[in-house]
Tab-separated table of C-alpha atoms and ligand atoms in Angstrom:
chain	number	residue	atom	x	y	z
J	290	UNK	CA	-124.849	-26.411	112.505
J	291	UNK	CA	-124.091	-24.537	115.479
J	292	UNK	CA	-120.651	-24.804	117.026
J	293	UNK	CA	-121.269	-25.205	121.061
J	294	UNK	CA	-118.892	-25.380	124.232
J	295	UNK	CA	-121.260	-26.793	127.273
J	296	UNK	CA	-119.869	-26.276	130.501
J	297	UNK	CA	-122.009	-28.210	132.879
J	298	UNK	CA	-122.217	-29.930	136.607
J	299	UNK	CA	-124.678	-33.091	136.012
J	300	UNK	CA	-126.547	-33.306	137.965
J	301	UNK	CA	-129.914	-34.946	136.604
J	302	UNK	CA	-131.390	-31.868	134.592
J	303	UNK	CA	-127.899	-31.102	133.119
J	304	UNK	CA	-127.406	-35.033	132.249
J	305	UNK	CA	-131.027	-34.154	129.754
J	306	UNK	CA	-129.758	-31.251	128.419
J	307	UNK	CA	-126.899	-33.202	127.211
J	308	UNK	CA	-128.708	-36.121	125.930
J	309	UNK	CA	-130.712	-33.817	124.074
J	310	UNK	CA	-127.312	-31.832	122.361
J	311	UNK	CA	-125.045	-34.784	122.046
J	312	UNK	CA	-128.338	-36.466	119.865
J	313	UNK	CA	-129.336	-33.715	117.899
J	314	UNK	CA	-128.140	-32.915	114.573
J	315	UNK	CA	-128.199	-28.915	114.542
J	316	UNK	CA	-125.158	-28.486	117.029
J	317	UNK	CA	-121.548	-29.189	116.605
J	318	UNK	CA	-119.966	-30.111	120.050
J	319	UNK	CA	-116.416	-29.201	120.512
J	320	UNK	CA	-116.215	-29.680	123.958
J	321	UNK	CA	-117.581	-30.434	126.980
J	322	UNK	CA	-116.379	-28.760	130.325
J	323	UNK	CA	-117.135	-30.265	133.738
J	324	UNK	CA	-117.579	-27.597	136.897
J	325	UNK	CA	-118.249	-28.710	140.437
J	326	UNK	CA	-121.542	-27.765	141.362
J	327	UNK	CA	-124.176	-30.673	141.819
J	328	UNK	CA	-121.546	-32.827	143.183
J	329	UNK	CA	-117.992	-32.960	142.956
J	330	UNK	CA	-116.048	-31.780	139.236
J	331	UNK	CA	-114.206	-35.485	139.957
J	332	UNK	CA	-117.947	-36.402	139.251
J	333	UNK	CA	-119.376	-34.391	137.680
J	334	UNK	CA	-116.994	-34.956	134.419
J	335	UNK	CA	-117.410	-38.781	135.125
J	336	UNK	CA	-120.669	-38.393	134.263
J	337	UNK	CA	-119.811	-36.317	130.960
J	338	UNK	CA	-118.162	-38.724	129.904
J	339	UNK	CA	-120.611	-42.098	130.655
J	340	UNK	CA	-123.366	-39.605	128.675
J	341	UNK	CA	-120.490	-39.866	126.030
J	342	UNK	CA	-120.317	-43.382	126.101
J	343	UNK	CA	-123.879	-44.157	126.647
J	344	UNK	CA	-124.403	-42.234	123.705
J	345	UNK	CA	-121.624	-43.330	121.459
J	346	UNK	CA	-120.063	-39.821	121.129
J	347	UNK	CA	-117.227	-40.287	122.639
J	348	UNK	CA	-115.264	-38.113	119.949
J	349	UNK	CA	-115.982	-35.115	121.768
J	350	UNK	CA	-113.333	-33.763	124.035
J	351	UNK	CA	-113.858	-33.939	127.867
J	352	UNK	CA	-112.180	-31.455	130.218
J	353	UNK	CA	-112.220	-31.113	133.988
J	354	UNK	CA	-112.967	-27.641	135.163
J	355	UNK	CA	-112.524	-25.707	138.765
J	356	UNK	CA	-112.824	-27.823	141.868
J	357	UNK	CA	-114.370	-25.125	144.116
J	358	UNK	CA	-115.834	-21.949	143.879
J	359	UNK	CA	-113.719	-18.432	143.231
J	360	UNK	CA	-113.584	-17.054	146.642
J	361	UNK	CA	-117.084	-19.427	148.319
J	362	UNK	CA	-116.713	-22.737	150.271
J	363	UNK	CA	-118.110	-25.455	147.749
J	364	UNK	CA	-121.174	-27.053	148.658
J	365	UNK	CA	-122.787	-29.405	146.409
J	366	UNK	CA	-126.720	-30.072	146.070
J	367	UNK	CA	-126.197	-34.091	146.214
J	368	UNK	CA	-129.698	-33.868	148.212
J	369	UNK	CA	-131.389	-33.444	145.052
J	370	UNK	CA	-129.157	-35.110	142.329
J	371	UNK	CA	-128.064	-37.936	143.989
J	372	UNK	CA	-124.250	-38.904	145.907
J	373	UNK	CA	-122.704	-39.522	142.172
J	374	UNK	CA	-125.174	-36.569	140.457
J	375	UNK	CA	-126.580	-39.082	137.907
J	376	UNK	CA	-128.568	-41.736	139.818
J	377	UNK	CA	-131.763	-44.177	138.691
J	378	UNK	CA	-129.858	-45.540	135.975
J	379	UNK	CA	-127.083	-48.501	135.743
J	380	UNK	CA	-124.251	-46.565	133.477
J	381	UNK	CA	-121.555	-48.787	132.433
J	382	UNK	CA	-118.045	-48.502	134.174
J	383	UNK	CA	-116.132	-45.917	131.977
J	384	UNK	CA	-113.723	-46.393	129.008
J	385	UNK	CA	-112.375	-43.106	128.441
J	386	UNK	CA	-110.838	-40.210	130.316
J	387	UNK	CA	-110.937	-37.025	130.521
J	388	UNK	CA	-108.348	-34.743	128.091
J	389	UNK	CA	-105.127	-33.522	129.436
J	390	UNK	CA	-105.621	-29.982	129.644
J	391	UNK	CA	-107.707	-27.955	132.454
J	392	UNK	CA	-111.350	-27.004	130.975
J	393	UNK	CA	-109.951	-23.708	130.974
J	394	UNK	CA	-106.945	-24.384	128.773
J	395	UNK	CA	-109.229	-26.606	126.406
J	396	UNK	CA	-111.774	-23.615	126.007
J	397	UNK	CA	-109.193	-21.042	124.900
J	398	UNK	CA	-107.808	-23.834	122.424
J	399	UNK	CA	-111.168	-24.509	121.085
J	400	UNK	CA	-111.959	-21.053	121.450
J	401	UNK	CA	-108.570	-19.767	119.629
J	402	UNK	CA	-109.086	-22.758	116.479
J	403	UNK	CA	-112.756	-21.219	116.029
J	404	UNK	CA	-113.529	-19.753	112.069
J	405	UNK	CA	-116.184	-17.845	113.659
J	406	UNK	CA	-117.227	-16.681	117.629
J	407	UNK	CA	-119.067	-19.744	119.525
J	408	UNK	CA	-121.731	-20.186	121.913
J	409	UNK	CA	-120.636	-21.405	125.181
J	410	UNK	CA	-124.057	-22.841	127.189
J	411	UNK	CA	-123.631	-22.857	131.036
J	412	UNK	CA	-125.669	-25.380	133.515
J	413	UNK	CA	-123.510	-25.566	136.403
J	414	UNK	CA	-122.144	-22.566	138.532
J	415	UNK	CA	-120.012	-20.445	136.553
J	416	UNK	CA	-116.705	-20.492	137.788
J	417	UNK	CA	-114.668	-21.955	134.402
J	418	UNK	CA	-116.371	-19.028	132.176
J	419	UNK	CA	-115.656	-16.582	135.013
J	420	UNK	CA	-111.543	-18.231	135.035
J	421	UNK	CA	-111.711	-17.964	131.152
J	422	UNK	CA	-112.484	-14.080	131.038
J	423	UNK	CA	-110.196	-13.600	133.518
J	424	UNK	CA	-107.309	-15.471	132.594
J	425	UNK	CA	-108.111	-15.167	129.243
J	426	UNK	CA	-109.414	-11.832	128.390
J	427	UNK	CA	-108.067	-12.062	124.402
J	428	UNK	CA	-110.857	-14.661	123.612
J	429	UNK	CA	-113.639	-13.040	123.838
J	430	UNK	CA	-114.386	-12.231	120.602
J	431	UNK	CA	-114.265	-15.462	119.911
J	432	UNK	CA	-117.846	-16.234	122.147
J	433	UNK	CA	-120.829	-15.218	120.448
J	434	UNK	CA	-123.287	-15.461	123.234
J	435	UNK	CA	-122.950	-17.006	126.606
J	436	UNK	CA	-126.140	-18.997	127.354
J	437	UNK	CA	-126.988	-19.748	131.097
J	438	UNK	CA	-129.322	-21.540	133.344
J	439	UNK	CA	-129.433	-19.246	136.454
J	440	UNK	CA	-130.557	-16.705	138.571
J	441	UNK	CA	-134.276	-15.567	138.383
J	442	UNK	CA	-136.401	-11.960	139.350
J	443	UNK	CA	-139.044	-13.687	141.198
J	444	UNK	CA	-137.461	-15.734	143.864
J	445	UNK	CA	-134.495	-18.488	144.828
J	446	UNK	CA	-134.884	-22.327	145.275
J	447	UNK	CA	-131.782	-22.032	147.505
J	448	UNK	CA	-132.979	-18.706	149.686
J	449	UNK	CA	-136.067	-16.419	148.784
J	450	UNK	CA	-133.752	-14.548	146.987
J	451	UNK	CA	-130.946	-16.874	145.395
J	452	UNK	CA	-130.948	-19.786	142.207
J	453	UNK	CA	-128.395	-22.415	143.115
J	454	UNK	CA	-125.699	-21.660	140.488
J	455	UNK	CA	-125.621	-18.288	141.066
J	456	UNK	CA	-125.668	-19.137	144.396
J	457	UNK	CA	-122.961	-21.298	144.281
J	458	UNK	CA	-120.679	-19.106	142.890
J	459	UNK	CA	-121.746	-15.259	142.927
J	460	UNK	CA	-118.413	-14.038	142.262
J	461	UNK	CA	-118.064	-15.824	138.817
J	462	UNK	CA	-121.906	-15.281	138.107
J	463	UNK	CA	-120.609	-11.291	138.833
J	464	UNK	CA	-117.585	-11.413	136.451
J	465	UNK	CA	-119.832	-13.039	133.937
J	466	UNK	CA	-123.013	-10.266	134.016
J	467	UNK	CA	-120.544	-7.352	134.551
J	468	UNK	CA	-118.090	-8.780	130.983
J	469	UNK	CA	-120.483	-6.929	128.256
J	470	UNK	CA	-120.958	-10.067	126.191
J	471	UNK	CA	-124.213	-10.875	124.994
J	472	UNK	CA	-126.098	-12.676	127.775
J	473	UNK	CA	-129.033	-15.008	127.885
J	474	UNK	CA	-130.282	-16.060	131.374
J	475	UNK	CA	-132.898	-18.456	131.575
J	476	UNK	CA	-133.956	-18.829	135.090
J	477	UNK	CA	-136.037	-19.807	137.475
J	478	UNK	CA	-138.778	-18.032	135.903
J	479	UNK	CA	-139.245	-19.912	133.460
J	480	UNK	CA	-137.476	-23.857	134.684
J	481	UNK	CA	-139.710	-23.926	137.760
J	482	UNK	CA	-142.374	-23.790	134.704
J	483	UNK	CA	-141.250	-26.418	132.150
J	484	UNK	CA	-142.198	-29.650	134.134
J	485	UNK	CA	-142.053	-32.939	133.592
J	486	UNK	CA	-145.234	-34.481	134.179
J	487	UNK	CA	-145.202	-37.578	136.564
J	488	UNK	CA	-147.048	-39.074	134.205
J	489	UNK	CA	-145.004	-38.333	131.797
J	490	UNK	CA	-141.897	-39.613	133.639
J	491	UNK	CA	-143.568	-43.145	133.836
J	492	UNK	CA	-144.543	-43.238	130.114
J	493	UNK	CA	-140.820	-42.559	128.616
J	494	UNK	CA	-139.741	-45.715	130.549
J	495	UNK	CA	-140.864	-47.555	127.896
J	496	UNK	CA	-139.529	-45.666	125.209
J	497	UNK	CA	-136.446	-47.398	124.208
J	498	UNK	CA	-132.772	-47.678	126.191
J	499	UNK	CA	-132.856	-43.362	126.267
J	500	UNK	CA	-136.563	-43.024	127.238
J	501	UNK	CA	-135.287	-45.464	130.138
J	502	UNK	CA	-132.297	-43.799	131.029
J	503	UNK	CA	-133.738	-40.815	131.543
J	504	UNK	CA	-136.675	-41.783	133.243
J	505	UNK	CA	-134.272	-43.585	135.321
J	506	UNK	CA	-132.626	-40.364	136.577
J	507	UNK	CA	-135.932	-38.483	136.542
J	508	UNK	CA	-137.400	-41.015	138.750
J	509	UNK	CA	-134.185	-40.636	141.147
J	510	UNK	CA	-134.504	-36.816	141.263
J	511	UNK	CA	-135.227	-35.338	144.415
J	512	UNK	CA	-136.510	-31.768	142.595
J	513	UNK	CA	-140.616	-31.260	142.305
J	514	UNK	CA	-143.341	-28.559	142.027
J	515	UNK	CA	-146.545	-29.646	141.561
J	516	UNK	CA	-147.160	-32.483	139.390
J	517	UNK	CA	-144.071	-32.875	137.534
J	518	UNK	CA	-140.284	-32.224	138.265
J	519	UNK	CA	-138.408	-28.674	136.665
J	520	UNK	CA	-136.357	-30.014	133.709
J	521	UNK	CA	-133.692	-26.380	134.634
J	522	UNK	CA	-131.062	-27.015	132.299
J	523	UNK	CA	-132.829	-28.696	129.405
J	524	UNK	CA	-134.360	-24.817	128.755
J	525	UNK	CA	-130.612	-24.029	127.021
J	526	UNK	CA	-130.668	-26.676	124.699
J	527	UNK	CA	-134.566	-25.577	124.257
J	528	UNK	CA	-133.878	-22.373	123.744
J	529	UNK	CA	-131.105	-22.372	120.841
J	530	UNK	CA	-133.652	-24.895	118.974
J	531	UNK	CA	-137.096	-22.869	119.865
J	532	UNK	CA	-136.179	-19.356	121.366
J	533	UNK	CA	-140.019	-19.186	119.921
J	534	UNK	CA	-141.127	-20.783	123.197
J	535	UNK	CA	-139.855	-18.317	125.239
J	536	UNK	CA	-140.519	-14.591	125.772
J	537	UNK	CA	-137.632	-13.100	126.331
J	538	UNK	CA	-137.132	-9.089	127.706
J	539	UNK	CA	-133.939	-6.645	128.319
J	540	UNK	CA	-132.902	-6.237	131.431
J	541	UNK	CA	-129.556	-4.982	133.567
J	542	UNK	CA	-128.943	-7.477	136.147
J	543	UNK	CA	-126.398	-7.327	138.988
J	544	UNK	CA	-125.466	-9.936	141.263
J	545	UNK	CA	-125.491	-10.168	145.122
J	546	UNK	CA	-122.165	-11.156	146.534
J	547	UNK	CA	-122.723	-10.667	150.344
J	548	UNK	CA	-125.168	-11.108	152.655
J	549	UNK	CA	-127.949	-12.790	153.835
J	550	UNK	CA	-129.408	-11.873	150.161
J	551	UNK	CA	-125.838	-13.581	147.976
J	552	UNK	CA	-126.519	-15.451	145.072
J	553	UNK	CA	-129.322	-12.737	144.467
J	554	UNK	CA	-129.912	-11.676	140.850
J	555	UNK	CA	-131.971	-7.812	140.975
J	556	UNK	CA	-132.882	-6.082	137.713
J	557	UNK	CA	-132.923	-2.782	137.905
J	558	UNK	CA	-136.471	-2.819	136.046
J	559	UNK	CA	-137.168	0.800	137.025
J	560	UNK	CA	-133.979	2.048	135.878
J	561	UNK	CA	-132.617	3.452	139.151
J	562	UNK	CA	-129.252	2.869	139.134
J	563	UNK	CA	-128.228	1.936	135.564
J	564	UNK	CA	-129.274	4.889	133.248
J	565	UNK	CA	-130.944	2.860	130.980
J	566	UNK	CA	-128.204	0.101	130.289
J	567	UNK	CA	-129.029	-2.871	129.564
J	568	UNK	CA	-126.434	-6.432	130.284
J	569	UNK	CA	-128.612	-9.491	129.762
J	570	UNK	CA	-131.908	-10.990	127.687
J	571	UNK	CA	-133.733	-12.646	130.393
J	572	UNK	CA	-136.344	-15.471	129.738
J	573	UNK	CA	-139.471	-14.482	131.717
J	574	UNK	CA	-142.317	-17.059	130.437
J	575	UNK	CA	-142.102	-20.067	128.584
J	576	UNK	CA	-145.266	-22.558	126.400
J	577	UNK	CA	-144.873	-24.917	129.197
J	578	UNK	CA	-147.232	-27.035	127.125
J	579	UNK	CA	-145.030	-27.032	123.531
J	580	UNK	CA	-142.062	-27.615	126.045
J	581	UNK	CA	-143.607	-30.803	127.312
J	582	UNK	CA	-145.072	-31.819	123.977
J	583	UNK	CA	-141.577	-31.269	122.129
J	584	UNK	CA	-139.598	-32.922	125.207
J	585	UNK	CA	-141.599	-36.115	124.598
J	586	UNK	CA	-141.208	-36.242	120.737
J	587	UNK	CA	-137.816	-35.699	121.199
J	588	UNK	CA	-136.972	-39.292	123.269
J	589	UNK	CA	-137.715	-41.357	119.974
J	590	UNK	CA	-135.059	-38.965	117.829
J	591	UNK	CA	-132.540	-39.765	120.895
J	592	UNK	CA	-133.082	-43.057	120.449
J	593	UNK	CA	-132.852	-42.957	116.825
J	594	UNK	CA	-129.316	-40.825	116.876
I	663	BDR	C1	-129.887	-25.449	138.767
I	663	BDR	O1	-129.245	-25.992	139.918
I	663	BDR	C2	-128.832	-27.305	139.683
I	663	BDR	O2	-129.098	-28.118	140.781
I	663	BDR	C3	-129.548	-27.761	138.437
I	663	BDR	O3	-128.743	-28.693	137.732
I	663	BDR	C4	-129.741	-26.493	137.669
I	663	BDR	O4	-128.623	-26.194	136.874
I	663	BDR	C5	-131.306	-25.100	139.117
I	663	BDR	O5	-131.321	-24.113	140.118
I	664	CA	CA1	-126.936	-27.811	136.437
């Protein structure tokens, strides 16, 4: 089993990705992190913890994470995902709360009681991880990898330039590309290519409670290309179960931070500047077809869990 921290802002495509790991035997969750990003943190770790309950895994810890971005005015993406970040689907009122302790606080904790370094996944902005190095600088042997939905070389979905985490916070996205631990960023490169079909989002609707709830939220999500909606965040969880499905290359990335270009991630993929260093794999194609084909067998397993 792999031992996972997810530090996430759901949001619809985050709200998969964690049906999928909270469902799935191969991980062991020890704690779930909620950063403002979609909407609010106040929501977005509400919705943590109704997947939680809606799930029946409400053993897992809970924490609320930063409020705002590092140095950035916060503005949330409630256009797409919705005023509460988890519409089309009629979650009970909650029964449990959040833990006591800051996300950040709860990560070193988890971090510190570790046998062995973790994986940390990251779907929302990332302005806990970037908080942990800082504050927190001792626990970094203790992550393994950091695994993150952002960025992209070929173009933004919030400018031509800039993916909406790393737009949302470029100063934490900097920390985290300039910290030398291993990196995995799956972008836009390949989420604007792993669609849901439309089709596809009609047929799970009859798939049990999940394949509603999630075609529920699907249905409610205001994110498209072509026939079928990006599933951004689900490419993580993907990824740590099939990294076959992906094709993944080297690359040094930096980070814009000012400008009309911010949120900007450039690779250096002539080796100008960096002298051959490298900081990050970087997903650059995905089997958008075995992605599709292994998202739909997965909905009876959820529902089975
Ligand atoms: C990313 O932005 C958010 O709106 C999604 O949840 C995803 O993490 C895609 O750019
Ligand atoms: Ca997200």
């Amino acid at each position: 089993k792999e031992a996972l921290i997810l530090d996430m802002d759901p949001g619809i495509d985050d709200a998969v990705a964690l049906s999928i790991a909270l469902t799935h035997s191969e991980f062991d969750l020890k704690l779930l992190t909620g950063v403002a990003g979609n909407v609010s943190v106040e929501k977005t770790t509400a919705n943590l913890l109704k997947l939680e309950e809606f799930f029946g895994r409400t053993d897992i810890p809970v924490a609320m994470g930063a409020k705002a971005p590092l140095k950035r005015e916060f503005k949330d993406a409630s256009y797409i995902h919705g005023e509460s970040g988890m519409p089309g689907y009629d979650f009970p009122a909650l029964t449990h709360q959040p833990i006591d302790k800051d996300a950040i606080e709860a990560m070193v904790e988890v971090l510190d009681n570790a046998d062995q370094a973790m994986t940390i996944v990251a779907t929302g902005a990332y302005t806990n991880i970037a908080l942990l190095l800082q504050q927190h600088p001792e626990v970094k042997p203790k992550i393994k990898r950091l695994i993150l939905m952002g960025g992209s070389l070929s173009g933004g979905n919030v400018s031509s330039v800039a993916e909406f985490n790393v737009f949302t916070d470029p100063d934490a996205a900097n920390i985290i590309f300039q910290s030398g631990l291993d990196i995995t960023m799956i972008g836009l490169d390949v989420t604007l290519k792993a669609l849901l079909s439309n089709q596809s989002i009609k047929d799970i609707a009859k798939m049990g409670e999940v394949g509603a709830m999630i075609s529920g939220v699907m249905t409610a999500y205001n994110d498209a290309e072509g026939d079928g909606k990006p599933m951004h965040d689900v490419n993580t969880i993907l990824y740590l179960l099939h990294p076959e499905f992906f094709t993944v290359e080297e690359h040094m990335i930096y980070v814009i931070t000012e400008g009309p270009a911010v949120g900007g991630t450039i690779s250096d993929f002539q080796d100008r500047w960096s002298n051959g260093q490298k900081n990050s794999h970087v997903a650059v194609d995905i089997d958008a077809k075995a992605f599709e084909d292994w998202f739909l067998t997965e909905i009876p397993k959820m529902n089975a869990a």
